[in-house]
mmCIF file of C-alpha atoms in Angstrom:
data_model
loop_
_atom_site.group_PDB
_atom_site.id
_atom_site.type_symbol
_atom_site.label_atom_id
_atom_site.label_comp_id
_atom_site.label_asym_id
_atom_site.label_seq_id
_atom_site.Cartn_x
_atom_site.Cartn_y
_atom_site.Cartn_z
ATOM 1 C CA UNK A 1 -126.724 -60.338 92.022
ATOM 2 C CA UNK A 2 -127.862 -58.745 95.343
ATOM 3 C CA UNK A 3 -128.558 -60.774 98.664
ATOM 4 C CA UNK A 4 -132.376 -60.889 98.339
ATOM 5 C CA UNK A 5 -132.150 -63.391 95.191
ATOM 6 C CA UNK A 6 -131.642 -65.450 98.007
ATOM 7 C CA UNK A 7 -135.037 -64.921 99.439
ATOM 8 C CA UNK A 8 -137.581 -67.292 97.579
ATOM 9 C CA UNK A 9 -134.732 -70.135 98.007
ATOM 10 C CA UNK A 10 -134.736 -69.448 101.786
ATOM 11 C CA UNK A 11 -138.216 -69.309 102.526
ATOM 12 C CA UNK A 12 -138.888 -72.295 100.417
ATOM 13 C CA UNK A 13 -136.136 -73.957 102.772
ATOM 14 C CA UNK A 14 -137.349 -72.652 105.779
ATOM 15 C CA UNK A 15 -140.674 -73.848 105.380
ATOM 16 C CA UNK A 16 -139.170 -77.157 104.695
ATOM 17 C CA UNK A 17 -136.821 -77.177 107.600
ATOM 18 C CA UNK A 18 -139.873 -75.603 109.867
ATOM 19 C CA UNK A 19 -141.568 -79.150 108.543
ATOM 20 C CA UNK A 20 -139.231 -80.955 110.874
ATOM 21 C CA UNK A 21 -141.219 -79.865 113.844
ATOM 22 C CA UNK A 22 -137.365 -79.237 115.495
ATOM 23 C CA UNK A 23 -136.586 -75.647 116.995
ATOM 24 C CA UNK A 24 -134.094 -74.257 114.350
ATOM 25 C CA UNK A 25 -130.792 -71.786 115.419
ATOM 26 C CA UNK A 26 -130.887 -68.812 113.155
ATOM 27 C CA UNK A 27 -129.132 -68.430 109.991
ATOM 28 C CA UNK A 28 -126.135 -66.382 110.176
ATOM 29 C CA UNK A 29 -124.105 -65.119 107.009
ATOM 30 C CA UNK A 30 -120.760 -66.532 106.799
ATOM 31 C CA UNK A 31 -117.732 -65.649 104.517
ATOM 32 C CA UNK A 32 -117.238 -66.790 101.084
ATOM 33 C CA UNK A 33 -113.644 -67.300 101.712
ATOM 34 C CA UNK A 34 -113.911 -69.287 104.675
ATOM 35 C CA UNK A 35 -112.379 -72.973 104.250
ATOM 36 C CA UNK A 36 -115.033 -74.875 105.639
ATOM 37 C CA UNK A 37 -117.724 -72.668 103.509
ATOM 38 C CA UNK A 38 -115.304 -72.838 100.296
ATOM 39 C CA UNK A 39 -115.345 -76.853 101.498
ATOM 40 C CA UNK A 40 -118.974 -77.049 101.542
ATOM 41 C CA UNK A 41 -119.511 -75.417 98.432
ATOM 42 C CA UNK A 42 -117.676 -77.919 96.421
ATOM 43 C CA UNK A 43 -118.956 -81.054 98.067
ATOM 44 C CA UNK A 44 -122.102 -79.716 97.587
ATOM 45 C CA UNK A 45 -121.528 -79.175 93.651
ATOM 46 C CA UNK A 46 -120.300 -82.862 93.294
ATOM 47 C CA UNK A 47 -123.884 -83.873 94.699
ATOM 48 C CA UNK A 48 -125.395 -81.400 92.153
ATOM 49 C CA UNK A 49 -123.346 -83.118 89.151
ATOM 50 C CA UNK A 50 -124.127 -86.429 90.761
ATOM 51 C CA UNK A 51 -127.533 -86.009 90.942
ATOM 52 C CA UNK A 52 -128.278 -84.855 87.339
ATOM 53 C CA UNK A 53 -128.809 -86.962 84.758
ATOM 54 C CA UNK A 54 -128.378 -84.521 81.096
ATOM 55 C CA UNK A 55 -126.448 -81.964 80.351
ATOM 56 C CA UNK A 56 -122.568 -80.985 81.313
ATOM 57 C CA UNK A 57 -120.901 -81.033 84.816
ATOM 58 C CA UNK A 58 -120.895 -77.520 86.722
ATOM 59 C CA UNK A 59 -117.053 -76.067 88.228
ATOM 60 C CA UNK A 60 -117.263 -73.731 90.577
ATOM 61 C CA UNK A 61 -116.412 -70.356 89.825
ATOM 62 C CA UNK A 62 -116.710 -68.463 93.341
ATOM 63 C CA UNK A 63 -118.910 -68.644 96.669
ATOM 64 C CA UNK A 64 -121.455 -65.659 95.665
ATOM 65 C CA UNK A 65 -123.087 -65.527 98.964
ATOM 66 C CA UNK A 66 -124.093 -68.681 102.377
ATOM 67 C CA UNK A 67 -125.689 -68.466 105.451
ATOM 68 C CA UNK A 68 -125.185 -71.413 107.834
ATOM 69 C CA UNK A 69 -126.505 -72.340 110.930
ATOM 70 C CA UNK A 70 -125.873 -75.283 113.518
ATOM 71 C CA UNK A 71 -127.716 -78.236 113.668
ATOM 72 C CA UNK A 72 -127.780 -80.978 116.334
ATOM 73 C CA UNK A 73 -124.817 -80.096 118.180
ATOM 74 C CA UNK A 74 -122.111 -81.425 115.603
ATOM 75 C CA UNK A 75 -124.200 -80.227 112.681
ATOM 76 C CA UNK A 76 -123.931 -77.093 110.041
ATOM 77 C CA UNK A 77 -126.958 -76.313 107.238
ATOM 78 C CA UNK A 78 -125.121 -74.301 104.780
ATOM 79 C CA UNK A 79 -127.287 -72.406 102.352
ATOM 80 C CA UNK A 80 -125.201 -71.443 99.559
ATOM 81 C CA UNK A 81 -125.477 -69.171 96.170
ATOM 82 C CA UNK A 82 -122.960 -70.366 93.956
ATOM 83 C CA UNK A 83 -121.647 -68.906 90.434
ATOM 84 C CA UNK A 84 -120.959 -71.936 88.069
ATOM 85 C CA UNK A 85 -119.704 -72.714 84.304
ATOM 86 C CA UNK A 86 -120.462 -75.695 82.432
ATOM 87 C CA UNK A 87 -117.361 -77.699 81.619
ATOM 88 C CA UNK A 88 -116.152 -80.293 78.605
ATOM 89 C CA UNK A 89 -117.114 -83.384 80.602
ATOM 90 C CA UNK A 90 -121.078 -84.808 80.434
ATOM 91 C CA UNK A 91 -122.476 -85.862 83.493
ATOM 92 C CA UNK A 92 -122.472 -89.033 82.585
ATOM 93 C CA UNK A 93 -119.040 -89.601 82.816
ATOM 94 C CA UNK A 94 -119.526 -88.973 86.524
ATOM 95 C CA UNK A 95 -115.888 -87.206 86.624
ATOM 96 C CA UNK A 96 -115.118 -84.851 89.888
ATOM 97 C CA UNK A 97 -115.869 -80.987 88.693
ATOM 98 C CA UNK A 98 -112.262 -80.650 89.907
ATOM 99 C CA UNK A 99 -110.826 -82.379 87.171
ATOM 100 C CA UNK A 100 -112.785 -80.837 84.306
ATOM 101 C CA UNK A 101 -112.061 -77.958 81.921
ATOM 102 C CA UNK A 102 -114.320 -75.097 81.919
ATOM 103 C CA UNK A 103 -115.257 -74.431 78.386
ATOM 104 C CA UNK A 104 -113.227 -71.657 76.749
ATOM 105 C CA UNK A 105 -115.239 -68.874 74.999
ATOM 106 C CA UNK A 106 -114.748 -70.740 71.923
ATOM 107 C CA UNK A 107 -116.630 -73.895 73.284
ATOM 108 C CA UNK A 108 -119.255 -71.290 74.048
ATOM 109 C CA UNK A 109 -119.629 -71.493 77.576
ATOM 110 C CA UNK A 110 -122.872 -71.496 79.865
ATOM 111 C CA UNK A 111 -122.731 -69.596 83.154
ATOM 112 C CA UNK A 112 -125.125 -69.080 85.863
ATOM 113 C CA UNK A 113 -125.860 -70.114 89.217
ATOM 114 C CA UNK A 114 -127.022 -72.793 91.456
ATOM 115 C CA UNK A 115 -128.671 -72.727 95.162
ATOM 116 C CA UNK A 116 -128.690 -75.063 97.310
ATOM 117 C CA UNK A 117 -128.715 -76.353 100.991
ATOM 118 C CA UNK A 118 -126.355 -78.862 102.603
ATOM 119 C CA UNK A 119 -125.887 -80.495 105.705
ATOM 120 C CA UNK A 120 -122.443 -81.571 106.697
ATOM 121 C CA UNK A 121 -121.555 -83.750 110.268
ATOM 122 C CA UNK A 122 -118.235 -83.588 110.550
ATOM 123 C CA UNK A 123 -118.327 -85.718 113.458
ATOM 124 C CA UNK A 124 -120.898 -88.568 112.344
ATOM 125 C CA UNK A 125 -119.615 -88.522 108.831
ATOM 126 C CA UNK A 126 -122.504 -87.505 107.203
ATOM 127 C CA UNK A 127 -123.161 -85.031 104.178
ATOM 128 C CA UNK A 128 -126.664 -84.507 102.640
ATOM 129 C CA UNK A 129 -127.846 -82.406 100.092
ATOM 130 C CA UNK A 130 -131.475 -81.338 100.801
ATOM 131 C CA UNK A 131 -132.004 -78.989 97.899
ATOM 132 C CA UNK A 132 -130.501 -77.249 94.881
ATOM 133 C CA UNK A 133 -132.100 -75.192 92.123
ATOM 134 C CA UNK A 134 -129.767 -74.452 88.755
ATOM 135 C CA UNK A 135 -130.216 -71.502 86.216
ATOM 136 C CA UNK A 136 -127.990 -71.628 83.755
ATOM 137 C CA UNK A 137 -127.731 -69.560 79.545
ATOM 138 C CA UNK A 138 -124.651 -70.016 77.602
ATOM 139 C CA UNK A 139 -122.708 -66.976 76.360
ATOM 140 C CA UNK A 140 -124.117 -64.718 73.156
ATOM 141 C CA UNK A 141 -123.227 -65.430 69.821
ATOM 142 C CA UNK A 142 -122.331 -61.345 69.556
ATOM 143 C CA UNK A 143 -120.190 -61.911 72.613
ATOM 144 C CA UNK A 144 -118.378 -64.857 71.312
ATOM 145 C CA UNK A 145 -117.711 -63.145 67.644
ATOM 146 C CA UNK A 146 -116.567 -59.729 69.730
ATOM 147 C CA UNK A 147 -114.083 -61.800 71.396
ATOM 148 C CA UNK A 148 -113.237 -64.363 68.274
ATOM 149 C CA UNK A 149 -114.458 -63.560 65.047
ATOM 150 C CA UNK A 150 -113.397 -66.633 63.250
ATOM 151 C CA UNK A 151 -115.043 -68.833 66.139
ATOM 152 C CA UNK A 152 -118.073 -70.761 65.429
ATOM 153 C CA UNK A 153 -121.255 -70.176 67.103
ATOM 154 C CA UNK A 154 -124.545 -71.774 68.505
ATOM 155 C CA UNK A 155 -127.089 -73.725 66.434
ATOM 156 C CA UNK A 156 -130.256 -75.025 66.745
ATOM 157 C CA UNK A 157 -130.093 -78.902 68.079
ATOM 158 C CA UNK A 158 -132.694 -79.447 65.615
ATOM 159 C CA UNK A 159 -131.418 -77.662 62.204
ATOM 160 C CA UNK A 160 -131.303 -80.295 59.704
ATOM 161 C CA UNK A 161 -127.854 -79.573 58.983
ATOM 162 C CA UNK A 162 -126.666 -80.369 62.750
ATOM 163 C CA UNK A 163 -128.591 -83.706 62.566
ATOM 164 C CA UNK A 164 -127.247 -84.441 59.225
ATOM 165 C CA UNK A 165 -123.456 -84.020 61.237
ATOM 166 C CA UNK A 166 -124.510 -85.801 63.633
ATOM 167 C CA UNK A 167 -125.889 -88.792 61.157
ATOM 168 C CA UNK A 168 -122.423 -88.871 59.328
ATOM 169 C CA UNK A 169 -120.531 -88.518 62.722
ATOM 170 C CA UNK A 170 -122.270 -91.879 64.245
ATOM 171 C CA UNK A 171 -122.091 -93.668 60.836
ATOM 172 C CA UNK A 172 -118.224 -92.904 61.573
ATOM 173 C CA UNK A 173 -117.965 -94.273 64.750
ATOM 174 C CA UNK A 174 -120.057 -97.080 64.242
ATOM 175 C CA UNK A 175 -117.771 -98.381 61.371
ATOM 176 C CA UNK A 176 -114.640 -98.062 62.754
ATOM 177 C CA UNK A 177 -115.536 -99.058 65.985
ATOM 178 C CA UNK A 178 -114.498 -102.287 67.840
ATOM 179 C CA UNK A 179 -117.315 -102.417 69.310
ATOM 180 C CA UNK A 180 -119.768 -105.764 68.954
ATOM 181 C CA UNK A 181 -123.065 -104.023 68.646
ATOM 182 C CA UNK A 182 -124.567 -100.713 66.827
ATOM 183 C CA UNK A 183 -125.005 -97.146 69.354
ATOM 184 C CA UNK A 184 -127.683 -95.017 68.264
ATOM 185 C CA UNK A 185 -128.295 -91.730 68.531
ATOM 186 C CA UNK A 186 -130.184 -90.369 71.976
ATOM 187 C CA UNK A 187 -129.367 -87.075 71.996
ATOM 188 C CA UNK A 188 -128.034 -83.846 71.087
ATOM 189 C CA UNK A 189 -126.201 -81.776 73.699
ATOM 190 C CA UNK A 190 -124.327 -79.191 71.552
ATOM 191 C CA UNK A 191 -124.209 -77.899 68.099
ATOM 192 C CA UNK A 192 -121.567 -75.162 66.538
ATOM 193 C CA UNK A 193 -121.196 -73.945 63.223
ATOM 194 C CA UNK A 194 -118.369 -71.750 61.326
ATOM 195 C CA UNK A 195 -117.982 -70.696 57.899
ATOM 196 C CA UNK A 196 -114.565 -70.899 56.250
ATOM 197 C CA UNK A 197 -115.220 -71.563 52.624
ATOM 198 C CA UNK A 198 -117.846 -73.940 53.666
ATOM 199 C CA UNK A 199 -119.697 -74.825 57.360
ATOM 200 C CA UNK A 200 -118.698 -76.635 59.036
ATOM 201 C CA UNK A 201 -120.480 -78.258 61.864
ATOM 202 C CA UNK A 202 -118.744 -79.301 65.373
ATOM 203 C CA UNK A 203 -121.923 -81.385 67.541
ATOM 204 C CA UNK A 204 -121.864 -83.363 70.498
ATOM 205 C CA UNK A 205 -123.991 -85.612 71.270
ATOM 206 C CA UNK A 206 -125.042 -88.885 73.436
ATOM 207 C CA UNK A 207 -125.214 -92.444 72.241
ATOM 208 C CA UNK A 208 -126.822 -95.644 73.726
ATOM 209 C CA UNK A 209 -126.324 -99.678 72.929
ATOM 210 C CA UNK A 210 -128.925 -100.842 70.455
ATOM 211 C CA UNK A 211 -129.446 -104.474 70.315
ATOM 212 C CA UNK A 212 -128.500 -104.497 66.600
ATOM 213 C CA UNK A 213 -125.040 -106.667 66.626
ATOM 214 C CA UNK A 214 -121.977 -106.089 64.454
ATOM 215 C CA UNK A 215 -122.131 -109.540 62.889
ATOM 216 C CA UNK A 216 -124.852 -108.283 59.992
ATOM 217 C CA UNK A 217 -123.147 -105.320 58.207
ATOM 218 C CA UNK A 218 -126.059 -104.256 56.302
ATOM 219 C CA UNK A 219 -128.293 -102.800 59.138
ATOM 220 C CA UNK A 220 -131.016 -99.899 58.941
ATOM 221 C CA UNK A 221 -129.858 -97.650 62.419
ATOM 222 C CA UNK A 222 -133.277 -95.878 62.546
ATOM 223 C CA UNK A 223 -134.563 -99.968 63.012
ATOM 224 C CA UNK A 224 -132.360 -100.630 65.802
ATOM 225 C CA UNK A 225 -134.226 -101.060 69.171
ATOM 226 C CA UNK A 226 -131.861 -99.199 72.124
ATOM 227 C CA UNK A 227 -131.527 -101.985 74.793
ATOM 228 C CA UNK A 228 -133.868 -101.486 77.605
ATOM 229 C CA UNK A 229 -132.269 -102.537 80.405
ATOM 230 C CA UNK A 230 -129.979 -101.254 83.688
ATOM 231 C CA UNK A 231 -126.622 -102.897 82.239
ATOM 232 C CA UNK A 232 -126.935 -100.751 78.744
ATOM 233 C CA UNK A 233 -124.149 -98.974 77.753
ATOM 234 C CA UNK A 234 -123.865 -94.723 76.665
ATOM 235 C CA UNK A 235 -121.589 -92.900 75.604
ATOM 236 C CA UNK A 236 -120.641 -88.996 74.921
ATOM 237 C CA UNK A 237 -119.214 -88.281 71.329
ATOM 238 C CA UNK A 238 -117.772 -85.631 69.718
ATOM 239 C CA UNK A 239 -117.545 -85.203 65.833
ATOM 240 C CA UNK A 240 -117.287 -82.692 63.195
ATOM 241 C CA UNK A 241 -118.868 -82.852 59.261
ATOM 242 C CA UNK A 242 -119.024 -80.447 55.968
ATOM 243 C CA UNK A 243 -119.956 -80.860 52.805
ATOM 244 C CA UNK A 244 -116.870 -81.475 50.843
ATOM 245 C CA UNK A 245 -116.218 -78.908 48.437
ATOM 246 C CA UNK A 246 -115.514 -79.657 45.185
ATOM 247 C CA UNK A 247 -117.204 -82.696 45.190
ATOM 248 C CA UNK A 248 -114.602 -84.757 43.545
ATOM 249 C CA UNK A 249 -113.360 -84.676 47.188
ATOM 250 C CA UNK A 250 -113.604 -88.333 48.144
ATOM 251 C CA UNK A 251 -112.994 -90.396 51.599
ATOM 252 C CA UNK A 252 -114.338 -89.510 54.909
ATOM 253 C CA UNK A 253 -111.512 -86.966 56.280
ATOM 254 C CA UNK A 254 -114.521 -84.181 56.316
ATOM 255 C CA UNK A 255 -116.017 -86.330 58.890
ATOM 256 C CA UNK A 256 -114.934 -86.700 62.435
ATOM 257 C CA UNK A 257 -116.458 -88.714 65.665
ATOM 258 C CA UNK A 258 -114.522 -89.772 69.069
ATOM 259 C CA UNK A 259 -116.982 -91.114 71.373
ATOM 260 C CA UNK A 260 -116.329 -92.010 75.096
ATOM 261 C CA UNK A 261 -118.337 -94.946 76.231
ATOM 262 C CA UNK A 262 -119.232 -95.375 79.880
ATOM 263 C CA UNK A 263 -119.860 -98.270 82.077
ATOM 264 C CA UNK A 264 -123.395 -98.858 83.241
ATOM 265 C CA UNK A 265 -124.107 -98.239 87.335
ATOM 266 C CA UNK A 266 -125.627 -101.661 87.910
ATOM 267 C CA UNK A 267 -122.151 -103.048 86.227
ATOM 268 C CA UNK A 268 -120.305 -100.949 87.887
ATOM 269 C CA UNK A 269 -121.844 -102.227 90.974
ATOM 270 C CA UNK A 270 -121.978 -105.998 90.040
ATOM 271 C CA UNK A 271 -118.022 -105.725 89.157
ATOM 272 C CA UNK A 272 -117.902 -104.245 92.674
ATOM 273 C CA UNK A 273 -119.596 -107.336 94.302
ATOM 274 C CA UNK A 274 -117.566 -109.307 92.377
ATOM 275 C CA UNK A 275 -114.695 -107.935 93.675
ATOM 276 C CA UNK A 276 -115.656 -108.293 97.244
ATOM 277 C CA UNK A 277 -116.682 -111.732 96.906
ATOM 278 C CA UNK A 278 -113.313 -113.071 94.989
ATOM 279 C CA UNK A 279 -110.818 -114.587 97.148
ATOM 280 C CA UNK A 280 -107.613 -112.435 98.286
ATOM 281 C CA UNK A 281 -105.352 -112.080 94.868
ATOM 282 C CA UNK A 282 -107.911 -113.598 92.526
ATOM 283 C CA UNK A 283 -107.999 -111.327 89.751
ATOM 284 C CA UNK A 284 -110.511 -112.628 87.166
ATOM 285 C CA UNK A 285 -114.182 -113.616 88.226
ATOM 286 C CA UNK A 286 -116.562 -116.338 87.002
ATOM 287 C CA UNK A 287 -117.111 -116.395 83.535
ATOM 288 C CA UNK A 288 -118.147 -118.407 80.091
ATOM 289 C CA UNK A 289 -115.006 -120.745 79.176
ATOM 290 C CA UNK A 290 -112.153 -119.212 78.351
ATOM 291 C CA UNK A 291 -113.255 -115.354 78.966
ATOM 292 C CA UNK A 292 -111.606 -113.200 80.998
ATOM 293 C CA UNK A 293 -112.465 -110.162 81.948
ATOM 294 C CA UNK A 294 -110.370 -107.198 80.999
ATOM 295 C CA UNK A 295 -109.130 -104.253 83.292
ATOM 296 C CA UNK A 296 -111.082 -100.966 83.531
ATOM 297 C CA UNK A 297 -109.512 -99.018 81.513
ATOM 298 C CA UNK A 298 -109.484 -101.052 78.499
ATOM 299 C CA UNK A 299 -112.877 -102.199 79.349
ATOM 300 C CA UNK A 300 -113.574 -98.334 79.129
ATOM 301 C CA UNK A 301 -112.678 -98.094 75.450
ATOM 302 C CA UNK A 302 -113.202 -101.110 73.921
ATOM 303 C CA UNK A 303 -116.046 -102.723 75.449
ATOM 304 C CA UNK A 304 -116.824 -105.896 73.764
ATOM 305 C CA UNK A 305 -120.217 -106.457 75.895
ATOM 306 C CA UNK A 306 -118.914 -109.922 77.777
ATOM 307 C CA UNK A 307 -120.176 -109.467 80.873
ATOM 308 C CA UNK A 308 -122.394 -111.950 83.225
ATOM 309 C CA UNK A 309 -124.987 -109.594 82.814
ATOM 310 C CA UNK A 310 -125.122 -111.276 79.191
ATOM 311 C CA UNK A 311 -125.923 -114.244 81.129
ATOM 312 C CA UNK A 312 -128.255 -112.714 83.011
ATOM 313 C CA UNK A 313 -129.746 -109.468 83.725
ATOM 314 C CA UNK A 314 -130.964 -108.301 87.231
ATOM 315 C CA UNK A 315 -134.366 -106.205 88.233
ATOM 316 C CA UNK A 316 -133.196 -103.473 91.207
ATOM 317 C CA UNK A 317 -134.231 -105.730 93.942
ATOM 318 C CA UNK A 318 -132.908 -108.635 92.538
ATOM 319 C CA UNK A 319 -129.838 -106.757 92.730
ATOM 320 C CA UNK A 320 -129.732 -105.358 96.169
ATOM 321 C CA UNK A 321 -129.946 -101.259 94.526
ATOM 322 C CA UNK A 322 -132.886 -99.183 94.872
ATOM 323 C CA UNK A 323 -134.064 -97.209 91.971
ATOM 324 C CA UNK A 324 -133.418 -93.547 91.586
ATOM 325 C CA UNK A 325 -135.902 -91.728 93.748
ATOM 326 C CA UNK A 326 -135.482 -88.586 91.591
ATOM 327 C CA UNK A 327 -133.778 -85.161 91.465
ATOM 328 C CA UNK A 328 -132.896 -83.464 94.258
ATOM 329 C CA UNK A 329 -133.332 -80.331 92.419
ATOM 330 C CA UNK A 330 -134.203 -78.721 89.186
ATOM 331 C CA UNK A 331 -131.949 -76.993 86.182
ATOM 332 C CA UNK A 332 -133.058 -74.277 83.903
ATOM 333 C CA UNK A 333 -131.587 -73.752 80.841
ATOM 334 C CA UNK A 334 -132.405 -69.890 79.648
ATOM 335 C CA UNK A 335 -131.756 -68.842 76.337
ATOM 336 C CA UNK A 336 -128.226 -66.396 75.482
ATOM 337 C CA UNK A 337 -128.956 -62.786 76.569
ATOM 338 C CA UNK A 338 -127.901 -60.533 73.391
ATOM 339 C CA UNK A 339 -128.455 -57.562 75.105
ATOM 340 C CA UNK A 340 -125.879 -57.984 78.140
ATOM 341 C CA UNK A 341 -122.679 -56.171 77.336
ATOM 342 C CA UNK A 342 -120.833 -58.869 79.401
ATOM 343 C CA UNK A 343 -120.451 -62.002 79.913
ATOM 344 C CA UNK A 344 -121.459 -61.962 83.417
ATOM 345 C CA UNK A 345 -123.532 -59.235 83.414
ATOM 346 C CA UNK A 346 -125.673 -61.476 86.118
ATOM 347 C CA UNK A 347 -122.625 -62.114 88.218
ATOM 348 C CA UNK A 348 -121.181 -58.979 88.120
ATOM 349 C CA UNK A 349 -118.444 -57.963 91.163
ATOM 350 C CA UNK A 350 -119.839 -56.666 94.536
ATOM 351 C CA UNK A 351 -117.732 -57.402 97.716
ATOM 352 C CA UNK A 352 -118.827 -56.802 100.881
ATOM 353 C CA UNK A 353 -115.770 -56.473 103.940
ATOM 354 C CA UNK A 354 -117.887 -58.140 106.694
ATOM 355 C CA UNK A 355 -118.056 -61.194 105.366
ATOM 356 C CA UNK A 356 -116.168 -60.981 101.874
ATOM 357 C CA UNK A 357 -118.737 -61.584 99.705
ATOM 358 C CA UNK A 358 -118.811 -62.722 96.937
ATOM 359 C CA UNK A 359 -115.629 -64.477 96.565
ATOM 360 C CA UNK A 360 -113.107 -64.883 94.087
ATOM 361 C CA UNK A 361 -113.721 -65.480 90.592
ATOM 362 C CA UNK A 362 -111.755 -68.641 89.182
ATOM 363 C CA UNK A 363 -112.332 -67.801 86.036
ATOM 364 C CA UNK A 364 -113.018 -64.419 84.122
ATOM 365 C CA UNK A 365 -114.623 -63.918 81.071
ATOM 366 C CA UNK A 366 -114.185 -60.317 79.500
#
């Protein structure tokens, strides 16, 4: 990736920034290895993560080229090109990048880049991102097999044998759950397949709270209503299925599901409140009779839904929280590239001396 890549992002920001009616400094390239650029780069990639919505969080893989300039007099506007690789964590769980696994090439990987421009005040405290821009493709099937033959490869989120995984993966999860209502299906986010006698099928996928409660057993998913409101619970699950083979074969061992659900922002923030609003060393805050309510953690994986907000449910302003003005920035997702010999063909090594750039690679794929 050369230096003028850079050029539609900049003008684009520049324009922007020329908005402001303010006299601007000049941008100035700065080093990739640089601390406070290297610092920069990965506050600005826990905005990114923040800020999406789908899809899987980004880690950073090297600074692949900035320019900065000052701003105010305590001010810096870094504009950053940064080489990124999707990792095993969803968005959703809103996890630091830093504490994420990139995908190994068996997990097929995605890999690409992401612009974007960030202001950081030391002095006042303040860090904004203005802008990013994503493009993203996950690694080749040919590339995968070259490097694991037995490894399973990508499939379409929408082949009926992926969704008929997915189907027997949820059924799973629902039953042996101990949770008080159905999830239903929202998504897929990933689909592999491999062939070892028969396919098998690895998918992930995203789940939300249905209003459909565990007390009636006999209950038609595809009936369930997902609950429309700010306090509904998702989760990310992973599960595996094939066709058992002969098909004496009985039980469920062919299928697989672990599913992570995650606590809703507005309960997040109404435990918060909560919090603030209990007196010094009270623990447990106003409930029904006899309820109490249960730490984080096990709240985090066995959710049993008895929260005030089944009392009573808040709109944003009722609430205090504004609603989500919107992405900051976009994400592309391209389709693999069969014809690039490597992995990151797009990202391939260049270094210049003056201001050692790109940086580092974390992580090399070959």
């Amino acid at each position: 990736m050369k230096p003028r890549v850079l050029l539609p992002l900049l003008s684009a920001l520049l324009l922007c920034e020329g908005a402001r009616g303010e006299a601007q400094a000049p941008l100035q390239p700065g080093s990739c290895e640089d601390p406070a650029v290297l610092a920069a780069a990965g506050l600005a990639l826990g905005k990114i993560n923040a800020d999406r919505r789908e899809g899987y969080v980004y880690s950073l893989n090297r600074v692949h080229d900035v320019q900065q300039r000052q701003e105010e007099d305590t001010g810096v506007v870094y504009l950053l090109t940064l080489d990124v690789l999707d990792t095993s964590c969803h968005v959703l769980s809103k996890r630091d990048w830093k504490s994420c696994e990139v995908k190994e090439m068996h997990d097929t990987p995605s890999y690409g880049k992401c612009e974007a421009s960030i202001y950081i005040n030391k002095v006042r405290r303040i860090v904004d991102l203005r802008y990013y821009n994503c493009t993203l493709r996950p690694v080749s099937a040919s590339r995968v097999v070259s490097v694991c033959p037995d490894c399973p490869t990508l499939v379409g989120l929408d082949d009926p044998a992926v969704l008929l995984a997915v189907e027997n993966s949820l059924a799973k999860y629902n039953n042996g759950s101990g949770q008080t209502k159905y999830f239903a299906l929202r998504n897929v986010t990933n689909a592999r397949s491999t062939w070892f006698q028969v396919f098998r099928y690895s998918v992930e996928y995203i789940i939300q709270e249905t209003e459909c409660t565990k007390d009636n057993t006999d209950v038609d998913l595809s009936k369930c209503k997902l609950m429309d409101c700010e306090f509904a619970h998702t989760g990310f699950c992973k599960g595996s299925y094939y066709k058992p083979f002969p098909p004496l074969l009985t039980g469920d061992n062919h299928i697989t599901a672990t599913c992570e659900i995650f606590e809703p922002e507005a309960s997040r923030k109404e435990e918060q409140r909560h919090k603030e609003a209990a007196p010094q060393g009270h623990g447990v805050h106003s409930h029904a009779p006899g309820e109490q309510h249960e730490s984080h953690e096990q709240h985090l994986h066995e959710h049993q839904h008895l929260h005030a907000h089944e009392h009573h449910h808040h709109n944003a302003s009722d609430t205090g929280t504004q609603p989500h003005p919107g992405p900051l920035g976009t994400v592309q997702e391209l389709p693999p590239d069969e014809s690039q010999p490597r992995v990151f063909h797009l990202l391939a090594d260049h270094h210049t001396a003056a201001n050692q750039c790109p940086g580092k690679k974390k992580h090399v794929f070959v």
